[in-house]
mmCIF file of C-alpha atoms in Angstrom:
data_model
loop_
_atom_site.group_PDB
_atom_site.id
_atom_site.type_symbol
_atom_site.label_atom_id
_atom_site.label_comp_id
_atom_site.label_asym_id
_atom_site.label_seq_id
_atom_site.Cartn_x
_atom_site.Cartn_y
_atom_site.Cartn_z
ATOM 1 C CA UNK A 1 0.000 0.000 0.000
ATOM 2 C CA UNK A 2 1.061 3.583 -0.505
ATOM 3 C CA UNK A 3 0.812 6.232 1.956
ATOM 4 C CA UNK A 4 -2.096 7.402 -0.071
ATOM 5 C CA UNK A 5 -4.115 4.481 0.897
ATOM 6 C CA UNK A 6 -2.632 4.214 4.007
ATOM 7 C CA UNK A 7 -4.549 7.475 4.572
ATOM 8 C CA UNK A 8 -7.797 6.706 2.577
ATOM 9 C CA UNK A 9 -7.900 3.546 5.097
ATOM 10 C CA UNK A 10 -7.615 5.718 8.138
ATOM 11 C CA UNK A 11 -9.939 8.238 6.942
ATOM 12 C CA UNK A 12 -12.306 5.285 6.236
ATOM 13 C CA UNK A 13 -11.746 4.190 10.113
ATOM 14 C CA UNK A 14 -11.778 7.501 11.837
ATOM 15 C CA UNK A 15 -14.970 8.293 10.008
ATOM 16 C CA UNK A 16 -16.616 5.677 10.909
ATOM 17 C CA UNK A 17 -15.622 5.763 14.647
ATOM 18 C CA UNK A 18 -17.094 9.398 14.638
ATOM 19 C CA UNK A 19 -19.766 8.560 12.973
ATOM 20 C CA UNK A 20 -20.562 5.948 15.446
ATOM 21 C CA UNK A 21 -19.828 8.040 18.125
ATOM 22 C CA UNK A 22 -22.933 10.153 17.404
ATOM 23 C CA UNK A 23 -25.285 8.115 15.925
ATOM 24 C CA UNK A 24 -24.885 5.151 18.452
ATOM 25 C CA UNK A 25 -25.935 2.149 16.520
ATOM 26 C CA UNK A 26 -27.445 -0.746 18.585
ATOM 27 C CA UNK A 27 -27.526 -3.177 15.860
ATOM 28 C CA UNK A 28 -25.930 -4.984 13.878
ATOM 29 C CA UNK A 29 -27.448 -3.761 10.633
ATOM 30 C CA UNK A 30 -27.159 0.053 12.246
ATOM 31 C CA UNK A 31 -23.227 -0.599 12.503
ATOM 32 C CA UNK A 32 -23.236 -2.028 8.892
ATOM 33 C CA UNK A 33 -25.112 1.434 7.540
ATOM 34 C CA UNK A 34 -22.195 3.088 9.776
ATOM 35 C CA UNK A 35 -19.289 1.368 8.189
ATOM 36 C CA UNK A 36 -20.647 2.004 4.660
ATOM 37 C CA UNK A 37 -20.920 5.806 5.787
ATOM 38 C CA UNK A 38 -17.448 5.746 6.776
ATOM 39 C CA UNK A 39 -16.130 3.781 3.414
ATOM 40 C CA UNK A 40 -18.622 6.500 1.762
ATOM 41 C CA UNK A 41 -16.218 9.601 2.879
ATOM 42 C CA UNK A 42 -13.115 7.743 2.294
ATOM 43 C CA UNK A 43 -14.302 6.140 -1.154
ATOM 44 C CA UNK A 44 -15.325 10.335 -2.365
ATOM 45 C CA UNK A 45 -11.679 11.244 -0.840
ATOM 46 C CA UNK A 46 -10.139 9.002 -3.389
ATOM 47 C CA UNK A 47 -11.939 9.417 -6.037
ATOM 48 C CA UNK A 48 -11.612 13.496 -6.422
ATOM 49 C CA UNK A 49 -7.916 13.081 -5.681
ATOM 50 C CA UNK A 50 -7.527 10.722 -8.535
ATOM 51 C CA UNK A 51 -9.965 13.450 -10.318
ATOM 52 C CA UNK A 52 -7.664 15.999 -9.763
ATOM 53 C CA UNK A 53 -4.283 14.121 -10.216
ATOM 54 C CA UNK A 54 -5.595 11.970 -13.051
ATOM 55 C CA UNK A 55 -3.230 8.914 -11.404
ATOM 56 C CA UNK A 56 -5.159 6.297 -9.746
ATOM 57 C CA UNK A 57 -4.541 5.886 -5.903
ATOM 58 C CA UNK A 58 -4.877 1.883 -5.378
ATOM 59 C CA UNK A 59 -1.826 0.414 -6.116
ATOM 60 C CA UNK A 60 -1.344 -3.302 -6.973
ATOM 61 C CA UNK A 61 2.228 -3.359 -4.487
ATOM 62 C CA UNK A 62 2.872 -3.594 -0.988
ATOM 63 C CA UNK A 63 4.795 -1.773 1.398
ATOM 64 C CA UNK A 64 7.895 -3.725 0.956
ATOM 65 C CA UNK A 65 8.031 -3.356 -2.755
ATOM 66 C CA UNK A 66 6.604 0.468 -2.770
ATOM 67 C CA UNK A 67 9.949 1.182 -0.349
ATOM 68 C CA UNK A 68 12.122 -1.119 -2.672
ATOM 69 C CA UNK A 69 10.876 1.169 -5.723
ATOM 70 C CA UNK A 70 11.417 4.577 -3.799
ATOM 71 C CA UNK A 71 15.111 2.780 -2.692
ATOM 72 C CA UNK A 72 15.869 2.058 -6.407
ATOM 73 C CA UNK A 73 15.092 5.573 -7.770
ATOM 74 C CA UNK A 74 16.523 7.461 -4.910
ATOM 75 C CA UNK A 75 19.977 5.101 -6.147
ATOM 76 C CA UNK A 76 19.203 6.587 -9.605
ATOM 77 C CA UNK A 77 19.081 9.764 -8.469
ATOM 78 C CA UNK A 78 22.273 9.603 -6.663
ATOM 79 C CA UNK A 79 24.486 7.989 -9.619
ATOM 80 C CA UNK A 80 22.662 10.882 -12.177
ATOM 81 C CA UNK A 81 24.329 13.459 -9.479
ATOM 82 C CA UNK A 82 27.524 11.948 -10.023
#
């Protein structure tokens, strides 16, 4: 995951949490409404930025390969310096 989605995701979770917070679902089916809420926010979030940016946001790679990537072009960078 990028940061990007790292911070969709946490929007996502926050949301919902505050969501819950004042609507104080009792059910199971209340919670469900309150999670799709949540995802609702997070789900607009990404899809303006990637409006805006015209990149997409999801990313097929994980953390460990996003970091090898950044690792490889910051090496890049450093031998075009030279």
């Amino acid at each position: 995951m990028t940061n990007t989605e790292l911070i969709l995701n946490m929007l996502a979770e926050a949301s919902t949490k505050d969501i819950t917070e004042v609507t104080e679902p009792r059910t199971l089916a209340a919670h469900k409404a309150v999670a799709r809420q949540g995802g609702t926010i997070a789900r607009n979030a990404r899809l303006e930025l990637e409006a805006r940016t015209g990149k997409k946001v999801v990313s097929r790679l994980n953390a460990k390969q996003v970091l090898a990537a950044k690792n490889a072009e910051q090496i890049e960078m450093s031998k075009d310096e030279k």
